[in-house]
Amino acid sequence: MTTRDYAIQCIKDEAQALLDLIPKIDDNFDAAVEMMFKCHGKVIVTGVGKSGHIGAKIAATLSSTGTPSFFINPLDVYHGDLGVMTKDDIVLAISNSGQTDELLRFLPMVLHMQIPIVAMSGNPHSLLAKYATYHLNVSVSKEACPLNLAPTSSTTATLAMGDALAVALMEKRNFQPKDFAQFHPGGELGKRLLTTAQDVMLSENMPVITPEMNLGEAVIAVSRGKLGLGVAETDGIIAGLITDGDIRRAMEKWQAEFFNKTVADIMTTKPKTVAPTAKISEIQQIMNKHKIHTVLVVDKENHLLGVVDHYSCMI
């Protein structure tokens, strides 16, 4: 076999290990999700070695999707970290064998504090499974490692089960994109979901025109505005909108008669508008749905406050 063949076989083995997890999602999974959903404290994830690395990722995923969680190394518990735990918490303990000595020595303390345990292991008959309130079976038939030694399929299966817990909890919490953004304010998604129209709108030197203005004058106003549009107003209230495209189509249609026409002859009388508090993500949806590049930002009386264009949304 070539190195590429080994890589392909590894991915196949790990993919099969994930598919084999499906029949193992049983009543214990439902009960664990329900208990974690009702938890008034934190989900404390723990594990040693590779299981610890996977546990840290699971804790991060839970926290970022609405379930307060953090990772603790069971070895650190003996040096003061036990103080972070309360009776309102839940421990998610991870061990492929379910017999990890360092983890098993930590669990009696947890039980003494009457903290429920969700165990995740590949051995339903292990001591970890016995101690647990609920046990999630993540056993695999073999590792993807050619020697069947290095944690590969087993760690992938454990990680997937952790993701399954997080996703199930998201559904129970009706976790929405805006909630996700609050936990990720620095990311691209967070910016789009938290940034508003008033944060990015262009508001100076607006190309304001009137419906009665002839198109020759309007072309000059649109050009000076450098936004590719003109906003028609009557007594300070938005009456319509013309764009570069409207002007080009009008020129092709009327040719020599173009300069005898007025803004009212070509303007869109119901342009798309948003409130200054509208989120960038909402504005992008409007633009995509209606195939437009600009929306007007208005107040409750339909006074023009600014313009948000496609480039303003690229944050």
Tab-separated table of C-alpha atoms in Angstrom:
chain	number	residue	atom	x	y	z
A	1	MET	CA	0.000	0.000	0.000
A	2	THR	CA	1.122	3.546	-0.715
A	3	THR	CA	1.103	6.316	1.871
A	4	ARG	CA	-2.012	7.666	0.171
A	5	ASP	CA	-3.709	4.278	0.540
A	6	TYR	CA	-2.962	4.297	4.274
A	7	ALA	CA	-4.437	7.783	4.572
A	8	ILE	CA	-7.593	6.760	2.716
A	9	GLN	CA	-7.983	3.645	4.853
A	10	CYS	CA	-7.547	5.712	8.016
A	11	ILE	CA	-10.356	8.054	7.000
A	12	LYS	CA	-12.583	5.110	6.058
A	13	ASP	CA	-11.962	3.436	9.410
A	14	GLU	CA	-12.735	6.597	11.352
A	15	ALA	CA	-15.848	7.283	9.262
A	16	GLN	CA	-17.091	3.765	9.966
A	17	ALA	CA	-16.414	4.226	13.667
A	18	LEU	CA	-18.684	7.282	13.624
A	19	LEU	CA	-21.466	5.436	11.826
A	20	ASP	CA	-21.178	2.608	14.366
A	21	LEU	CA	-21.925	5.142	17.127
A	22	ILE	CA	-25.483	5.706	15.919
A	23	PRO	CA	-27.021	2.516	17.424
A	24	LYS	CA	-25.279	3.327	20.725
A	25	ILE	CA	-27.168	6.589	21.203
A	26	ASP	CA	-29.822	5.317	23.604
A	27	ASP	CA	-31.889	6.339	26.631
A	28	ASN	CA	-28.711	7.204	28.494
A	29	PHE	CA	-27.979	9.896	25.932
A	30	ASP	CA	-31.482	11.378	26.267
A	31	ALA	CA	-31.234	11.350	30.051
A	32	ALA	CA	-27.756	12.913	30.020
A	33	VAL	CA	-28.926	15.733	27.749
A	34	GLU	CA	-31.965	16.356	29.954
A	35	MET	CA	-29.809	16.472	33.079
A	36	MET	CA	-27.285	18.828	31.471
A	37	PHE	CA	-30.105	21.027	30.175
A	38	LYS	CA	-31.535	21.390	33.682
A	39	CYS	CA	-28.127	21.922	35.281
A	40	HIS	CA	-28.016	25.159	37.287
A	41	GLY	CA	-24.247	25.097	37.554
A	42	LYS	CA	-21.501	24.162	35.122
A	43	VAL	CA	-20.587	21.080	33.131
A	44	ILE	CA	-17.072	20.183	34.279
A	45	VAL	CA	-15.301	18.047	31.696
A	46	THR	CA	-12.373	15.905	32.796
A	47	GLY	CA	-10.025	13.334	31.301
A	48	VAL	CA	-6.360	12.330	31.131
A	49	GLY	CA	-3.991	12.266	28.150
A	50	LYS	CA	-5.658	12.137	24.735
A	51	SER	CA	-9.061	11.979	26.424
A	52	GLY	CA	-8.137	15.201	28.185
A	53	HIS	CA	-7.341	16.930	24.892
A	54	ILE	CA	-10.684	15.809	23.472
A	55	GLY	CA	-12.407	16.849	26.700
A	56	ALA	CA	-10.988	20.373	26.466
A	57	LYS	CA	-12.430	20.729	22.985
A	58	ILE	CA	-15.822	19.376	24.086
A	59	ALA	CA	-15.875	21.842	26.990
A	60	ALA	CA	-15.117	24.707	24.601
A	61	THR	CA	-17.888	23.608	22.226
A	62	LEU	CA	-20.420	23.327	25.046
A	63	SER	CA	-19.519	26.768	26.384
A	64	SER	CA	-19.757	28.420	22.993
A	65	THR	CA	-23.193	26.927	22.355
A	66	GLY	CA	-24.925	27.953	25.561
A	67	THR	CA	-23.905	25.306	28.125
A	68	PRO	CA	-21.479	26.806	30.698
A	69	SER	CA	-18.559	24.411	30.811
A	70	PHE	CA	-14.831	24.163	31.414
A	71	PHE	CA	-12.155	21.476	31.427
A	72	ILE	CA	-10.270	20.335	34.515
A	73	ASN	CA	-7.385	17.884	34.709
A	74	PRO	CA	-8.087	15.313	37.454
A	75	LEU	CA	-4.442	15.574	38.517
A	76	ASP	CA	-4.976	19.245	39.389
A	77	VAL	CA	-7.883	18.402	41.677
A	78	TYR	CA	-5.434	17.267	44.334
A	79	HIS	CA	-3.824	20.723	44.331
A	80	GLY	CA	-6.822	22.937	44.993
A	81	ASP	CA	-8.961	22.824	41.845
A	82	LEU	CA	-11.676	20.829	43.612
A	83	GLY	CA	-12.807	24.142	45.078
A	84	VAL	CA	-14.334	25.230	41.779
A	85	MET	CA	-16.953	22.475	41.935
A	86	THR	CA	-20.385	22.783	43.555
A	87	LYS	CA	-23.405	20.530	44.009
A	88	ASP	CA	-25.124	22.359	41.161
A	89	ASP	CA	-22.502	21.112	38.682
A	90	ILE	CA	-22.277	18.011	36.500
A	91	VAL	CA	-19.071	16.147	35.699
A	92	LEU	CA	-18.518	14.775	32.200
A	93	ALA	CA	-15.744	12.198	32.657
A	94	ILE	CA	-13.948	10.798	29.602
A	95	SER	CA	-11.795	7.669	29.409
A	96	ASN	CA	-11.613	5.234	26.516
A	97	SER	CA	-10.835	2.281	28.791
A	98	GLY	CA	-13.000	3.536	31.640
A	99	GLN	CA	-10.242	2.326	33.956
A	100	THR	CA	-7.855	5.318	33.971
A	101	ASP	CA	-6.339	5.342	37.465
A	102	GLU	CA	-6.000	9.128	37.848
A	103	LEU	CA	-9.616	9.602	36.827
A	104	LEU	CA	-10.964	6.852	39.057
A	105	ARG	CA	-9.189	8.318	42.103
A	106	PHE	CA	-10.923	11.648	41.379
A	107	LEU	CA	-14.457	10.260	41.079
A	108	PRO	CA	-15.042	9.289	44.737
A	109	MET	CA	-14.587	12.961	45.657
A	110	VAL	CA	-17.180	13.898	43.080
A	111	LEU	CA	-19.591	11.302	44.391
A	112	HIS	CA	-18.991	12.467	47.972
A	113	MET	CA	-20.094	15.955	46.887
A	114	GLN	CA	-23.207	14.355	45.336
A	115	ILE	CA	-22.322	15.711	41.893
A	116	PRO	CA	-23.839	13.582	39.092
A	117	ILE	CA	-21.471	12.057	36.554
A	118	VAL	CA	-21.953	11.546	32.829
A	119	ALA	CA	-19.310	9.063	31.718
A	120	MET	CA	-18.065	8.675	28.164
A	121	SER	CA	-16.017	5.536	27.573
A	122	GLY	CA	-15.499	2.598	25.264
A	123	ASN	CA	-16.205	0.072	28.017
A	124	PRO	CA	-19.794	-0.122	29.360
A	125	HIS	CA	-18.592	-2.570	32.056
A	126	SER	CA	-15.787	-0.390	33.380
A	127	LEU	CA	-15.556	1.149	36.834
A	128	LEU	CA	-16.151	4.574	35.284
A	129	ALA	CA	-19.406	3.337	33.777
A	130	LYS	CA	-20.350	1.816	37.149
A	131	TYR	CA	-19.754	5.098	39.004
A	132	ALA	CA	-21.640	7.156	36.421
A	133	THR	CA	-25.185	8.415	36.649
A	134	TYR	CA	-25.390	7.910	32.880
A	135	HIS	CA	-22.902	6.222	30.575
A	136	LEU	CA	-22.362	7.066	26.905
A	137	ASN	CA	-20.823	4.193	24.962
A	138	VAL	CA	-18.166	5.383	22.483
A	139	SER	CA	-16.535	2.006	21.835
A	140	VAL	CA	-14.945	1.324	18.454
A	141	SER	CA	-14.174	-2.006	16.821
A	142	LYS	CA	-10.597	-0.954	16.036
A	143	GLU	CA	-8.302	2.022	15.895
A	144	ALA	CA	-7.396	3.503	12.543
A	145	CYS	CA	-3.750	3.136	13.569
A	146	PRO	CA	-2.120	0.258	11.598
A	147	LEU	CA	-0.917	-1.171	14.924
A	148	ASN	CA	-4.363	-0.753	16.486
A	149	LEU	CA	-2.662	1.112	19.329
A	150	ALA	CA	-2.635	4.901	18.871
A	151	PRO	CA	-5.944	6.596	19.809
A	152	THR	CA	-7.438	7.504	16.448
A	153	SER	CA	-10.900	6.109	15.797
A	154	SER	CA	-11.625	6.181	19.539
A	155	THR	CA	-10.773	9.863	19.957
A	156	THR	CA	-12.742	10.737	16.827
A	157	ALA	CA	-15.770	8.854	18.173
A	158	THR	CA	-15.489	10.597	21.551
A	159	LEU	CA	-15.225	13.999	19.913
A	160	ALA	CA	-18.294	13.270	17.771
A	161	MET	CA	-20.297	12.193	20.825
A	162	GLY	CA	-19.334	15.439	22.520
A	163	ASP	CA	-20.535	17.367	19.476
A	164	ALA	CA	-23.763	15.352	19.545
A	165	LEU	CA	-24.340	16.421	23.157
A	166	ALA	CA	-23.685	20.063	22.290
A	167	VAL	CA	-26.013	20.002	19.268
A	168	ALA	CA	-28.801	18.277	21.192
A	169	LEU	CA	-28.500	20.882	23.954
A	170	MET	CA	-28.580	23.681	21.370
A	171	GLU	CA	-31.880	22.341	20.077
A	172	LYS	CA	-33.354	22.073	23.584
A	173	ARG	CA	-32.294	25.656	24.321
A	174	ASN	CA	-33.543	26.919	20.943
A	175	PHE	CA	-30.069	28.381	20.532
A	176	GLN	CA	-30.106	30.955	17.708
A	177	PRO	CA	-27.416	32.644	15.584
A	178	LYS	CA	-27.715	35.811	17.679
A	179	ASP	CA	-26.946	33.737	20.775
A	180	PHE	CA	-23.930	32.204	19.057
A	181	ALA	CA	-22.704	35.684	18.142
A	182	GLN	CA	-22.765	36.795	21.776
A	183	PHE	CA	-20.261	34.054	22.577
A	184	HIS	CA	-18.141	34.874	19.493
A	185	PRO	CA	-18.137	38.701	19.341
A	186	GLY	CA	-14.702	38.842	17.754
A	187	GLY	CA	-15.372	36.499	14.854
A	188	GLU	CA	-16.753	37.314	11.430
A	189	LEU	CA	-20.143	35.800	12.254
A	190	GLY	CA	-20.280	37.725	15.525
A	191	LYS	CA	-19.574	40.993	13.785
A	192	ARG	CA	-22.282	40.424	11.189
A	193	LEU	CA	-24.819	39.433	13.812
A	194	LEU	CA	-24.028	42.215	16.282
A	195	THR	CA	-23.087	45.149	14.045
A	196	THR	CA	-26.021	47.401	13.114
A	197	ALA	CA	-26.862	49.650	10.187
A	198	GLN	CA	-26.044	52.794	12.119
A	199	ASP	CA	-22.551	51.412	12.809
A	200	VAL	CA	-21.611	51.210	9.125
A	201	MET	CA	-24.006	53.476	7.212
A	202	LEU	CA	-22.811	56.345	5.031
A	203	SER	CA	-24.529	59.502	6.210
A	204	GLU	CA	-22.622	62.481	4.822
A	205	ASN	CA	-23.252	64.255	1.510
A	206	MET	CA	-26.303	62.167	0.700
A	207	PRO	CA	-27.385	62.444	-2.974
A	208	VAL	CA	-30.832	63.854	-2.214
A	209	ILE	CA	-32.980	64.860	-5.192
A	210	THR	CA	-36.666	65.574	-5.818
A	211	PRO	CA	-39.221	63.672	-7.903
A	212	GLU	CA	-39.729	66.809	-10.064
A	213	MET	CA	-36.051	67.195	-10.913
A	214	ASN	CA	-35.232	66.555	-14.570
A	215	LEU	CA	-32.962	63.624	-15.241
A	216	GLY	CA	-30.124	65.774	-16.521
A	217	GLU	CA	-29.778	67.418	-13.117
A	218	ALA	CA	-30.345	64.107	-11.371
A	219	VAL	CA	-27.450	62.482	-13.236
A	220	ILE	CA	-25.122	65.190	-11.914
A	221	ALA	CA	-26.403	64.718	-8.337
A	222	VAL	CA	-25.995	60.952	-8.536
A	223	SER	CA	-22.481	61.322	-9.911
A	224	ARG	CA	-21.466	63.710	-7.139
A	225	GLY	CA	-22.848	61.404	-4.492
A	226	LYS	CA	-20.534	58.578	-5.634
A	227	LEU	CA	-22.964	55.965	-4.323
A	228	GLY	CA	-24.545	55.037	-7.624
A	229	LEU	CA	-27.950	56.282	-6.525
A	230	GLY	CA	-30.134	59.270	-5.768
A	231	VAL	CA	-32.755	59.460	-3.038
A	232	ALA	CA	-35.883	61.382	-4.010
A	233	GLU	CA	-37.512	63.300	-1.170
A	234	THR	CA	-40.660	65.378	-0.805
A	235	ASP	CA	-40.799	67.626	2.246
A	236	GLY	CA	-37.998	65.622	3.841
A	237	ILE	CA	-39.802	62.297	3.382
A	238	ILE	CA	-38.409	59.604	1.089
A	239	ALA	CA	-40.488	59.387	-2.088
A	240	GLY	CA	-38.337	57.107	-4.205
A	241	LEU	CA	-34.927	55.962	-5.366
A	242	ILE	CA	-33.045	55.969	-8.648
A	243	THR	CA	-29.862	54.052	-9.402
A	244	ASP	CA	-27.171	54.046	-12.070
A	245	GLY	CA	-28.965	51.113	-13.627
A	246	ASP	CA	-32.266	53.013	-13.778
A	247	ILE	CA	-30.496	55.880	-15.536
A	248	ARG	CA	-28.807	53.618	-18.100
A	249	ARG	CA	-32.043	51.827	-18.911
A	250	ALA	CA	-33.874	55.152	-19.257
A	251	MET	CA	-31.216	56.458	-21.669
A	252	GLU	CA	-31.540	53.352	-23.822
A	253	LYS	CA	-35.328	53.627	-23.804
A	254	TRP	CA	-35.834	57.346	-24.411
A	255	GLN	CA	-32.518	58.392	-25.978
A	256	ALA	CA	-32.950	62.041	-27.104
A	257	GLU	CA	-36.067	62.405	-24.957
A	258	PHE	CA	-34.166	61.377	-21.835
A	259	PHE	CA	-33.434	64.928	-20.685
A	260	ASN	CA	-37.121	65.838	-20.889
A	261	LYS	CA	-38.014	63.218	-18.296
A	262	THR	CA	-38.077	63.646	-14.529
A	263	VAL	CA	-36.927	61.555	-11.609
A	264	ALA	CA	-40.540	60.548	-10.962
A	265	ASP	CA	-40.622	58.842	-14.371
A	266	ILE	CA	-37.995	56.267	-13.434
A	267	MET	CA	-37.753	56.132	-9.649
A	268	THR	CA	-38.611	53.116	-7.516
A	269	THR	CA	-41.370	54.384	-5.263
A	270	LYS	CA	-40.901	51.757	-2.548
A	271	PRO	CA	-37.163	51.318	-2.048
A	272	LYS	CA	-35.927	48.839	0.542
A	273	THR	CA	-35.414	50.533	3.904
A	274	VAL	CA	-34.186	49.398	7.313
A	275	ALA	CA	-34.110	50.840	10.793
A	276	PRO	CA	-30.774	52.025	12.187
A	277	THR	CA	-30.846	49.075	14.614
A	278	ALA	CA	-31.075	46.476	11.832
A	279	LYS	CA	-28.246	43.939	11.992
A	280	ILE	CA	-25.819	43.544	9.110
A	281	SER	CA	-26.853	39.901	8.784
A	282	GLU	CA	-30.493	41.004	8.238
A	283	ILE	CA	-29.428	43.591	5.659
A	284	GLN	CA	-27.408	40.999	3.746
A	285	GLN	CA	-30.462	38.747	3.618
A	286	ILE	CA	-32.551	41.611	2.170
A	287	MET	CA	-29.891	42.368	-0.441
A	288	ASN	CA	-29.572	38.724	-1.473
A	289	LYS	CA	-33.331	38.158	-1.604
A	290	HIS	CA	-34.091	41.208	-3.747
A	291	LYS	CA	-30.798	41.204	-5.692
A	292	ILE	CA	-29.946	44.772	-4.721
A	293	HIS	CA	-26.723	46.382	-3.568
A	294	THR	CA	-28.028	49.182	-1.355
A	295	VAL	CA	-30.638	49.808	1.342
A	296	LEU	CA	-31.724	53.100	2.882
A	297	VAL	CA	-31.552	53.623	6.631
A	298	VAL	CA	-34.590	55.556	7.867
A	299	ASP	CA	-36.247	56.614	11.102
A	300	LYS	CA	-39.849	55.908	12.082
A	301	GLU	CA	-41.085	58.894	10.047
A	302	ASN	CA	-39.263	57.673	6.911
A	303	HIS	CA	-36.609	60.371	7.058
A	304	LEU	CA	-33.313	59.406	5.440
A	305	LEU	CA	-30.550	58.748	7.973
A	306	GLY	CA	-28.004	57.062	5.759
A	307	VAL	CA	-27.186	54.415	3.198
A	308	VAL	CA	-25.774	50.908	3.634
A	309	ASP	CA	-24.267	49.358	0.529
A	310	HIS	CA	-22.769	45.982	-0.257
A	311	TYR	CA	-19.261	47.115	0.662
A	312	SER	CA	-20.391	48.424	4.043
A	313	CYS	CA	-21.457	44.879	4.952
A	314	MET	CA	-18.045	43.390	4.194
A	315	ILE	CA	-16.781	43.325	7.777
